[in-house]
Coordinates of C-alpha atoms in Angstrom, one line a residue:
M27 CA 32.2 -28.8 2.9
L28 CA 29.6 -27.9 5.3
N29 CA 29.2 -29.7 8.0
Y30 CA 25.6 -30.4 9.2
T31 CA 24.0 -32.6 12.3
A32 CA 20.2 -35.1 11.3
H33 CA 19.1 -37.0 13.2
A34 CA 18.0 -40.0 11.5
D35 CA 16.8 -43.5 11.2
W36 CA 18.3 -46.1 8.2
S37 CA 19.4 -50.0 8.5
N38 CA 22.4 -49.0 6.5
L39 CA 25.4 -47.9 8.0
T40 CA 26.7 -44.4 5.6
L41 CA 23.5 -42.6 3.3
A42 CA 23.6 -40.7 0.2
V43 CA 21.3 -38.4 -0.3
N44 CA 21.4 -36.4 -3.9
G45 CA 19.2 -32.9 -4.3
P46 CA 18.3 -29.5 -5.1
I47 CA 17.3 -26.4 -2.3
S48 CA 15.5 -23.3 -4.4
V49 CA 17.8 -20.1 -3.1
G50 CA 17.2 -17.3 -5.1
H51 CA 16.3 -17.8 -8.9
G52 CA 19.5 -20.1 -8.6
E53 CA 19.3 -24.0 -7.1
I54 CA 22.1 -26.1 -4.7
L55 CA 22.3 -29.5 -5.8
F56 CA 23.5 -31.2 -3.1
R57 CA 25.0 -34.5 -1.8
L58 CA 24.3 -35.6 2.1
Q59 CA 26.8 -38.4 3.4
C60 CA 25.8 -39.5 6.5
T61 CA 27.2 -42.0 9.3
F62 CA 26.1 -42.4 12.9
V63 CA 26.4 -44.1 15.9
R64 CA 24.2 -47.1 16.6
V65 CA 21.5 -47.1 19.5
S66 CA 18.9 -48.9 19.2
E67 CA 16.8 -51.4 16.5
Q68 CA 13.8 -51.7 15.8
R69 CA 11.6 -52.3 12.7
R70 CA 9.7 -49.0 10.8
Q71 CA 9.9 -46.0 8.6
S72 CA 12.5 -43.9 8.8
V73 CA 13.3 -40.4 8.0
C74 CA 16.2 -38.8 7.7
C75 CA 15.8 -34.9 8.3
F76 CA 17.9 -31.7 8.2
N77 CA 17.9 -27.9 8.3
R78 CA 19.4 -25.1 6.6
G79 CA 17.1 -22.2 7.2
D80 CA 14.0 -22.5 6.4
E81 CA 14.5 -25.7 3.8
Q82 CA 14.1 -29.2 5.2
R83 CA 14.7 -32.5 3.3
E84 CA 13.1 -35.3 4.3
V85 CA 14.7 -39.2 3.0
K86 CA 13.1 -42.5 4.3
T87 CA 13.6 -45.6 4.0
M88 CA 12.0 -49.1 4.9
G89 CA 13.9 -52.0 7.2
P90 CA 15.4 -52.9 10.1
I91 CA 15.7 -49.6 12.2
L92 CA 19.1 -48.4 14.4
L93 CA 18.3 -45.1 16.4
G94 CA 21.6 -43.4 15.8
V95 CA 23.6 -39.6 16.2
L96 CA 24.8 -38.6 12.9
G97 CA 27.2 -36.6 11.9
C98 CA 26.0 -35.5 8.5
S99 CA 28.4 -33.8 4.9
L100 CA 27.4 -31.6 2.5
V101 CA 28.4 -30.7 -0.5
L102 CA 27.1 -27.3 -2.2
S103 CA 26.7 -26.0 -5.9
V104 CA 25.2 -23.1 -6.9
Q105 CA 23.7 -23.0 -10.4
A106 CA 21.6 -20.2 -12.1
M107 CA 18.4 -20.7 -14.3
Y108 CA 18.5 -17.6 -16.1
S109 CA 21.2 -14.8 -15.9
S110 CA 21.2 -10.3 -17.0
S111 CA 22.6 -11.7 -20.2
D112 CA 19.7 -13.7 -21.1
D113 CA 16.9 -13.0 -23.5
V114 CA 14.3 -14.4 -20.3
I115 CA 14.0 -11.5 -18.5
E116 CA 13.5 -12.2 -14.4
L117 CA 10.3 -11.1 -13.3
T118 CA 9.1 -10.6 -9.6
P119 CA 6.5 -8.7 -7.9
S120 CA 8.7 -5.4 -7.5
N121 CA 8.7 -4.8 -12.0
F122 CA 5.7 -7.6 -12.3
N123 CA 3.4 -5.2 -12.3
R124 CA 5.0 -2.9 -14.5
E125 CA 6.6 -5.3 -17.0
V126 CA 3.7 -7.0 -17.3
I127 CA 0.5 -5.9 -16.5
Q128 CA 1.0 -2.1 -18.0
S129 CA 2.9 -3.5 -21.3
D130 CA 0.9 -3.5 -24.4
S131 CA 3.2 -6.1 -25.5
L132 CA 2.2 -9.7 -25.6
W133 CA 4.1 -11.4 -22.8
L134 CA 5.0 -15.9 -22.3
V135 CA 5.7 -16.4 -18.5
E136 CA 7.2 -19.3 -17.1
F137 CA 6.5 -20.3 -13.5
Y138 CA 9.7 -22.3 -12.7
A139 CA 10.8 -24.0 -9.4
P140 CA 14.6 -23.8 -9.4
W141 CA 14.9 -27.8 -8.2
C142 CA 12.1 -28.8 -10.8
G143 CA 13.6 -31.6 -13.1
H144 CA 10.9 -30.7 -15.9
C145 CA 12.3 -26.8 -15.6
Q146 CA 15.9 -27.2 -15.9
N147 CA 15.2 -29.6 -19.2
L148 CA 13.5 -26.3 -20.2
V149 CA 15.7 -23.7 -19.8
P150 CA 17.9 -24.2 -23.4
E151 CA 14.9 -23.9 -24.7
W152 CA 13.3 -21.4 -23.0
K153 CA 16.4 -18.9 -23.4
K154 CA 16.7 -20.0 -27.3
A155 CA 13.1 -19.5 -27.8
A156 CA 13.2 -15.8 -25.7
T157 CA 16.3 -14.9 -28.6
A158 CA 13.9 -15.7 -31.8
L159 CA 11.1 -14.1 -30.3
K160 CA 13.5 -11.3 -29.6
G161 CA 11.9 -7.6 -30.3
V162 CA 8.4 -9.0 -31.1
V163 CA 6.7 -11.0 -27.9
K164 CA 8.7 -10.7 -24.6
V165 CA 9.8 -13.7 -22.5
G166 CA 10.0 -13.9 -18.8
A167 CA 10.0 -15.7 -15.8
V168 CA 8.9 -16.0 -12.1
D169 CA 10.1 -18.1 -10.0
A170 CA 7.8 -19.2 -7.9
D171 CA 9.1 -21.2 -4.9
Q172 CA 10.8 -18.1 -4.6
H173 CA 7.9 -15.8 -5.1
K174 CA 5.0 -17.7 -4.5
S175 CA 2.6 -15.0 -4.2
L176 CA 3.1 -13.7 -8.0
G177 CA 2.3 -17.4 -8.7
G178 CA -0.6 -18.1 -6.7
Q179 CA -2.4 -15.0 -8.3
Y180 CA -1.9 -16.8 -11.3
G181 CA -3.4 -20.2 -9.9
V182 CA 0.0 -21.7 -10.1
K183 CA -0.1 -25.7 -9.3
G184 CA 2.7 -27.3 -10.7
F185 CA 6.0 -26.3 -12.4
P186 CA 6.8 -25.0 -15.1
T187 CA 3.2 -23.6 -16.0
I188 CA 3.7 -21.2 -18.7
K189 CA 1.2 -18.3 -19.4
I190 CA 0.5 -16.2 -21.7
F191 CA -0.3 -12.4 -21.6
G192 CA -3.1 -11.5 -24.5
A193 CA -5.3 -8.6 -24.6
N194 CA -6.5 -9.0 -21.2
K195 CA -3.7 -9.3 -18.7
N196 CA -5.9 -9.9 -15.8
K197 CA -6.3 -13.7 -17.4
P198 CA -3.6 -15.1 -18.9
E199 CA -4.2 -18.2 -21.2
E200 CA -2.4 -21.3 -20.0
Y201 CA 0.1 -22.7 -22.9
Q202 CA -0.4 -25.8 -23.7
G203 CA 2.3 -26.2 -25.9
G204 CA 5.1 -28.2 -26.8
R205 CA 8.4 -27.5 -24.9
S206 CA 10.9 -27.2 -27.4
S207 CA 11.7 -23.8 -28.7
Q208 CA 10.0 -24.3 -31.8
A209 CA 6.5 -24.9 -30.3
I210 CA 7.5 -22.2 -28.3
V211 CA 7.8 -19.7 -31.0
D212 CA 5.2 -21.4 -32.8
G213 CA 2.7 -20.8 -30.2
A214 CA 3.9 -16.9 -29.2
M215 CA 3.0 -16.4 -33.1
N216 CA -0.3 -17.9 -33.2
A217 CA -1.2 -15.8 -29.8
L218 CA 0.8 -12.4 -31.3
R219 CA -1.3 -13.3 -34.7
T220 CA -4.8 -13.8 -32.4
L221 CA -3.8 -10.1 -30.8
V222 CA -3.2 -8.1 -33.3
K223 CA -7.1 -9.7 -35.5
E224 CA -8.9 -8.6 -31.9
R225 CA -7.4 -4.5 -32.1
L226 CA -8.2 -4.7 -35.4
S227 CA -11.8 -5.6 -34.9
G228 CA -11.8 -3.2 -31.2
K229 CA -11.6 -5.7 -29.3
S230 CA -8.7 -5.8 -27.0
G231 CA -8.6 -4.4 -23.9
G232 CA -6.1 -2.6 -23.1
S233 CA -3.2 -2.9 -20.1
S234 CA -3.1 -0.7 -17.5
Y235 CA -5.3 -0.4 -14.5
N236 CA -7.8 2.4 -15.7
K237 CA -8.1 0.5 -18.9
Q238 CA -9.0 -3.0 -17.9
H239 CA -12.5 -1.6 -16.8
S240 CA -15.2 -2.8 -18.1
T241 CA -17.6 0.0 -19.9
G242 CA -19.6 2.5 -18.0
G243 CA -16.7 5.0 -17.1
S244 CA -14.0 6.9 -18.6
K245 CA -11.4 4.7 -17.7
K246 CA -8.6 7.9 -17.0
D247 CA -10.7 8.7 -14.4
V248 CA -9.0 6.3 -12.1
V249 CA -6.3 7.9 -11.1
E250 CA -3.3 4.9 -10.7
L251 CA -1.3 5.9 -7.1
T252 CA 2.3 4.7 -6.6
D253 CA 4.4 5.1 -4.1
D254 CA 6.5 7.5 -6.1
N255 CA 3.3 9.6 -6.9
F256 CA 0.9 8.8 -3.7
D257 CA 2.5 12.5 -1.3
E258 CA 1.9 14.5 -4.0
T259 CA -1.3 13.5 -5.8
V260 CA -3.1 12.7 -2.6
L261 CA -1.5 14.3 0.8
R262 CA -1.0 17.5 -1.1
S263 CA -4.0 18.0 -2.3
D264 CA -7.1 20.0 -2.1
D265 CA -9.0 17.9 -3.1
V266 CA -10.9 14.6 -1.4
W267 CA -9.9 11.9 -2.6
M268 CA -11.3 7.9 -2.6
V269 CA -8.1 5.2 -2.9
E270 CA -9.3 1.8 -3.6
F271 CA -5.9 -0.6 -3.0
F272 CA -6.3 -3.6 -4.7
A273 CA -4.7 -6.5 -5.7
P274 CA -4.4 -7.8 -9.7
W275 CA -5.2 -11.6 -9.0
C276 CA -8.3 -10.6 -6.5
G277 CA -12.1 -11.3 -7.4
H278 CA -13.6 -9.1 -5.4
C279 CA -11.4 -5.9 -6.9
K280 CA -11.5 -7.5 -10.0
N281 CA -15.4 -7.3 -9.5
L282 CA -15.4 -3.5 -8.2
E283 CA -13.6 -2.2 -11.3
P284 CA -16.6 -1.5 -13.2
E285 CA -18.2 0.0 -10.5
W286 CA -15.1 2.3 -9.5
A287 CA -14.5 3.3 -12.8
A288 CA -18.3 4.5 -13.5
A289 CA -18.2 6.0 -10.5
A290 CA -14.9 8.1 -10.9
T291 CA -16.3 9.8 -14.0
A292 CA -19.4 10.7 -12.7
V293 CA -17.7 12.4 -9.0
K294 CA -15.5 14.1 -11.4
E295 CA -18.6 15.6 -13.6
Q296 CA -20.8 16.6 -10.7
T297 CA -18.1 17.5 -7.6
K298 CA -16.2 19.6 -10.9
G299 CA -12.8 17.2 -9.7
K300 CA -12.9 17.8 -5.6
V301 CA -13.5 14.4 -5.0
R302 CA -11.6 12.1 -6.6
L303 CA -10.9 8.1 -7.5
G304 CA -7.9 6.9 -7.4
A305 CA -6.3 2.9 -7.6
V306 CA -2.8 1.4 -6.0
D307 CA -1.6 -2.0 -7.0
A308 CA -1.0 -2.9 -3.6
T309 CA 1.4 -5.9 -4.2
V310 CA 3.4 -3.3 -6.1
H311 CA 3.4 -0.8 -4.8
Q312 CA 3.5 -1.8 -1.0
A313 CA 5.3 0.8 0.8
V314 CA 2.3 3.2 1.2
S315 CA 0.0 0.0 1.3
S316 CA 1.7 -1.5 4.5
R317 CA 1.8 2.5 5.8
Y318 CA -1.4 2.4 5.7
G319 CA -2.4 -1.1 7.1
V320 CA -3.9 -2.3 4.3
R321 CA -4.3 -6.8 4.8
G322 CA -7.1 -7.3 2.8
F323 CA -8.4 -6.2 -0.9
P324 CA -10.2 -4.2 -2.6
T325 CA -9.5 -1.5 0.9
I326 CA -10.3 2.0 0.4
K327 CA -9.5 4.8 2.4
I328 CA -10.6 8.2 2.3
F329 CA -8.2 10.7 2.4
R330 CA -8.6 14.4 3.1
K331 CA -5.7 17.3 3.3
G332 CA -4.1 17.9 7.4
E333 CA -6.1 14.6 8.9
E334 CA -5.8 11.3 9.2
P335 CA -7.1 8.9 6.8
E336 CA -10.7 7.0 7.4
D337 CA -11.8 3.5 6.0
Y338 CA -14.7 3.9 3.9
Q339 CA -17.6 1.3 5.1
G340 CA -20.1 1.6 2.7
G341 CA -21.6 -0.4 -0.6
R342 CA -19.5 -1.3 -3.1
S343 CA -21.4 -0.7 -6.2
R344 CA -21.4 2.6 -8.2
G345 CA -24.5 4.4 -6.5
D346 CA -22.8 3.6 -3.5
I347 CA -19.6 5.1 -4.1
I348 CA -20.8 8.4 -5.8
E349 CA -23.0 8.5 -2.8
K350 CA -20.1 8.9 -0.4
A351 CA -18.3 10.7 -2.9
M352 CA -21.2 13.3 -2.9
D353 CA -21.8 13.5 0.5
L354 CA -18.0 14.2 1.3
F355 CA -18.1 17.4 -1.3
S356 CA -21.3 18.6 0.3
D357 CA -19.5 18.3 4.0
N358 CA -17.4 20.8 3.4
A359 CA -18.2 22.9 -0.2
P360 CA -20.5 26.0 0.1
G361 CA -23.5 26.8 -0.8
P362 CA -23.9 27.5 -4.5
E363 CA -23.7 31.3 -5.4
L364 CA -26.9 33.1 -6.2
L365 CA -26.4 35.0 -9.8
E366 CA -28.6 37.7 -11.1
I367 CA -29.7 37.0 -14.6
L368 CA -27.7 40.2 -15.5
N369 CA -26.9 39.4 -19.5
E370 CA -26.9 35.6 -22.0
D371 CA -24.2 34.3 -20.6
I372 CA -24.6 33.8 -16.9
L373 CA -27.4 32.0 -18.2
K374 CA -26.0 30.2 -20.3
K375 CA -22.8 28.2 -18.6
T376 CA -25.3 28.2 -14.9
C377 CA -28.2 25.9 -16.9
E378 CA -25.6 24.1 -18.8
D379 CA -23.2 23.3 -16.2
S380 CA -26.0 22.0 -14.1
Q381 CA -28.6 19.1 -14.3
L382 CA -31.2 22.1 -13.6
C383 CA -31.4 25.5 -12.7
I384 CA -33.5 27.2 -10.2
I385 CA -35.3 30.5 -11.5
A386 CA -36.9 32.9 -9.6
V387 CA -38.7 36.1 -10.9
L388 CA -38.6 38.3 -8.2
P389 CA -41.6 41.5 -7.7
H390 CA -40.3 44.7 -8.9
I391 CA -38.1 46.4 -6.3
L392 CA -40.4 49.1 -5.6
D393 CA -43.5 46.2 -4.8
T394 CA -40.7 44.8 -2.5
G395 CA -38.2 47.5 -1.6
A396 CA -34.7 45.9 -0.5
A397 CA -36.6 44.2 2.5
G398 CA -38.7 42.3 0.9
R399 CA -36.4 41.8 -1.9
N400 CA -33.6 40.0 0.6
G401 CA -36.2 38.0 1.9
Y402 CA -37.1 36.5 -1.3
L403 CA -33.0 35.9 -1.5
D404 CA -32.7 34.7 2.2
V405 CA -35.2 32.3 1.2
M406 CA -33.3 31.2 -1.6
M407 CA -29.9 31.2 -0.4
K408 CA -30.9 28.7 2.4
M409 CA -32.4 26.5 -0.1
A410 CA -29.3 26.1 -2.4
D411 CA -27.9 25.3 0.9
K412 CA -30.0 22.4 1.5
Y413 CA -29.5 20.8 -1.9
K414 CA -26.1 21.7 -2.7
K415 CA -25.3 18.3 -2.9
K416 CA -27.4 18.6 -6.4
L417 CA -25.3 21.2 -7.4
W418 CA -27.8 23.3 -9.0
G419 CA -27.2 26.6 -10.0
W420 CA -28.9 29.2 -8.6
L421 CA -30.4 32.4 -9.9
W422 CA -32.9 35.2 -10.3
T423 CA -34.3 38.5 -11.6
E424 CA -37.0 40.7 -11.7
A425 CA -40.3 41.4 -12.8
G426 CA -39.8 42.7 -16.7
A427 CA -36.8 42.5 -16.8
Q428 CA -36.5 39.4 -19.2
M429 CA -40.0 39.8 -20.5
E430 CA -39.1 36.5 -23.3
L431 CA -37.6 34.5 -20.8
E432 CA -40.7 35.2 -18.7
A433 CA -43.0 34.1 -21.2
S434 CA -41.2 31.3 -22.4
L435 CA -41.7 30.1 -19.0
G436 CA -45.5 30.8 -19.4
I437 CA -44.8 33.3 -16.0
G438 CA -47.0 36.0 -18.4
G439 CA -46.4 39.3 -16.5
F440 CA -47.9 38.6 -13.0
G441 CA -47.9 36.0 -10.1
Y442 CA -44.9 37.1 -9.4
P443 CA -42.8 35.8 -6.8
A444 CA -42.5 32.7 -9.4
M445 CA -39.9 30.4 -9.5
A446 CA -39.0 27.8 -12.5
A447 CA -36.5 25.1 -12.8
I448 CA -34.8 24.3 -16.1
N449 CA -33.3 21.5 -17.9
A450 CA -31.5 23.1 -20.0
R451 CA -30.3 19.6 -22.1
K452 CA -33.9 18.3 -22.7
M453 CA -35.0 21.9 -23.1
K454 CA -38.2 21.0 -20.1
F455 CA -38.5 23.0 -17.2
A456 CA -41.2 22.5 -14.6
L457 CA -43.2 25.5 -12.6
L458 CA -43.1 26.2 -8.8
R459 CA -47.0 26.0 -7.9
G460 CA -47.0 26.0 -4.3
S461 CA -46.0 29.2 -2.3
F462 CA -42.9 31.1 -2.8
S463 CA -41.6 29.8 1.0
E464 CA -38.9 27.2 2.5
T465 CA -41.5 25.0 3.2
G466 CA -43.4 25.6 -0.5
I467 CA -40.0 25.3 -2.0
H468 CA -38.5 22.6 -0.7
E469 CA -41.8 20.2 -1.6
F470 CA -41.0 21.7 -4.8
L471 CA -37.2 20.3 -5.1
R472 CA -38.0 17.3 -3.3
E473 CA -40.4 16.2 -6.0
L474 CA -38.4 17.4 -8.8
S475 CA -35.1 15.6 -7.6
V476 CA -37.1 12.2 -6.7
G477 CA -38.8 12.4 -10.7
R478 CA -41.9 13.3 -9.4
G479 CA -43.6 16.7 -10.5
S480 CA -45.2 17.8 -14.2
T481 CA -42.8 19.4 -17.0
A482 CA -43.1 21.1 -20.2
T483 CA -41.2 22.6 -23.3
L484 CA -39.7 25.5 -23.1
G485 CA -40.7 27.9 -25.4
G486 CA -39.6 26.9 -29.2
G487 CA -37.5 24.3 -27.8
V488 CA -34.7 26.6 -27.3
M489 CA -33.1 29.1 -24.4
P490 CA -35.0 32.2 -24.6
K491 CA -33.1 35.8 -26.0
I492 CA -31.7 37.7 -22.4
N493 CA -31.5 41.1 -22.1
T494 CA -28.6 42.7 -20.9
V495 CA -29.7 44.6 -17.7
E496 CA -27.5 46.5 -14.6
A497 CA -26.6 45.0 -11.4
W498 CA -29.0 45.6 -8.4
D499 CA -27.7 48.0 -6.1
G500 CA -28.9 46.6 -3.4
K501 CA -30.6 49.7 -2.5
D502 CA -34.5 50.9 -3.1
G503 CA -36.3 51.2 -5.5
Q504 CA -36.8 54.8 -6.4
L505 CA -39.9 56.2 -8.4
P506 CA -39.3 58.2 -11.8
V507 CA -38.6 61.8 -11.1
E508 CA -41.9 64.3 -13.2
E509 CA -41.4 66.1 -14.6
E510 CA -43.1 69.6 -13.2
Y511 CA -45.5 71.6 -15.6
D512 CA -45.8 75.4 -15.3
L513 CA -49.4 75.5 -16.0
S514 CA -49.9 79.9 -15.3
D515 CA -50.0 80.2 -19.2
V516 CA -52.2 78.0 -19.9
D517 CA -55.8 79.6 -20.8
L518 CA -58.5 77.7 -18.9
D519 CA -61.5 80.2 -19.4
E520 CA -64.5 78.3 -21.8
D521 CA -64.7 79.1 -25.1
P522 CA -65.3 82.7 -25.3
G523 CA -67.5 81.9 -28.5
K524 CA -70.1 81.0 -26.0
E525 CA -72.2 83.2 -24.7
E526 CA -73.5 82.7 -21.2
L527 CA -77.1 81.3 -20.5

């Protein structure tokens, strides 16, 4: 017996009230007996309020009203809705994502309130259905009175609400069938047959965050981050990370999903994995979300090793995300390496791994000397650094060293220095028509970067044969040593048979 003090108005000397209070996954059934001392009388609606923690209940009557002070006695007994011995799996915000969302199984989930009479009536039927479906369909239950946020995510307005989590776990279907165990089992089997048909036709979705994105990117490229792996994966990484903190029920998060997936694939490819995109379900992994002050969804933060995270303030399209990722990459990335074409492997790897490869054919070393060549190479290095966000490949060769390459580009053995940009995937190229200077090359590359400029098909539609040559030693060229001839034995006289006039 627990004693409570309450204030009430009503016309009877005693009042008995029966009702429930929800506590955890069970319910408290109570009987309230009240007595009072009469103080005054008036006619209006009466209210009896009592408090236990954050619980409040009101009892209303009509009639002559006596205002007084009550002594109330509350008799309590606790009844659990489901226990660990049942085949019904208890679901909470801490395990819902792992058990349901990331599962490939079909789930029937009841959202209930312990004080709800219809929920109490459903309990034995729900348990029977769970036992019958064991190993075939998962059956769970959520105390939505205690875990209001979880019920709110799925639009639960009344109790009990039953939802079917099938192919698309983000959009569960409302169960509209009967409440007997047989009706529940029949509804589950119908949903299971639908799921199997969808899988056979290739229409079914996946279960994890990565699998739920629409097409447009390789979904596995979004790294799923948790409380357990966040520090090791992100904070101790030398790579730059863009991390989305999301909630499965958030409409803006759902709109961002396909953009985030597509951006993740493009960024991984273009930065060679130096910038990564990840995602944290903030409703499940609350420790890391709380650490970084996540209050709304989606929240995107940028993490660099050894630095405080910064908020991403850009647009939410894949183009905006990719642009920011490339800026992050280029801020710390060194300029691309300028390589001499010494063999076929160098040309092939550089051009196949890059959207464009920029190739310069420089004058022979005897024509420029080391100083002249280094001047041309310096110009190329400055341009390579200027356009490093593009991740293009940069190559050079000496005039005459790779004649088939020159022929395929239409350079033809004159007009050095020359420059060409090759798209190896399309087998197209464009030639520099202006001066071989920072200004001239910048204009040439700027036109290419915005899709302008004339192009032609690479000679024969295939990469040309490349000769294997020695690398430049960085020195001035040396003229070939000519062999000296002794002309002392050579008779330079006129024909002896010829007579002088």
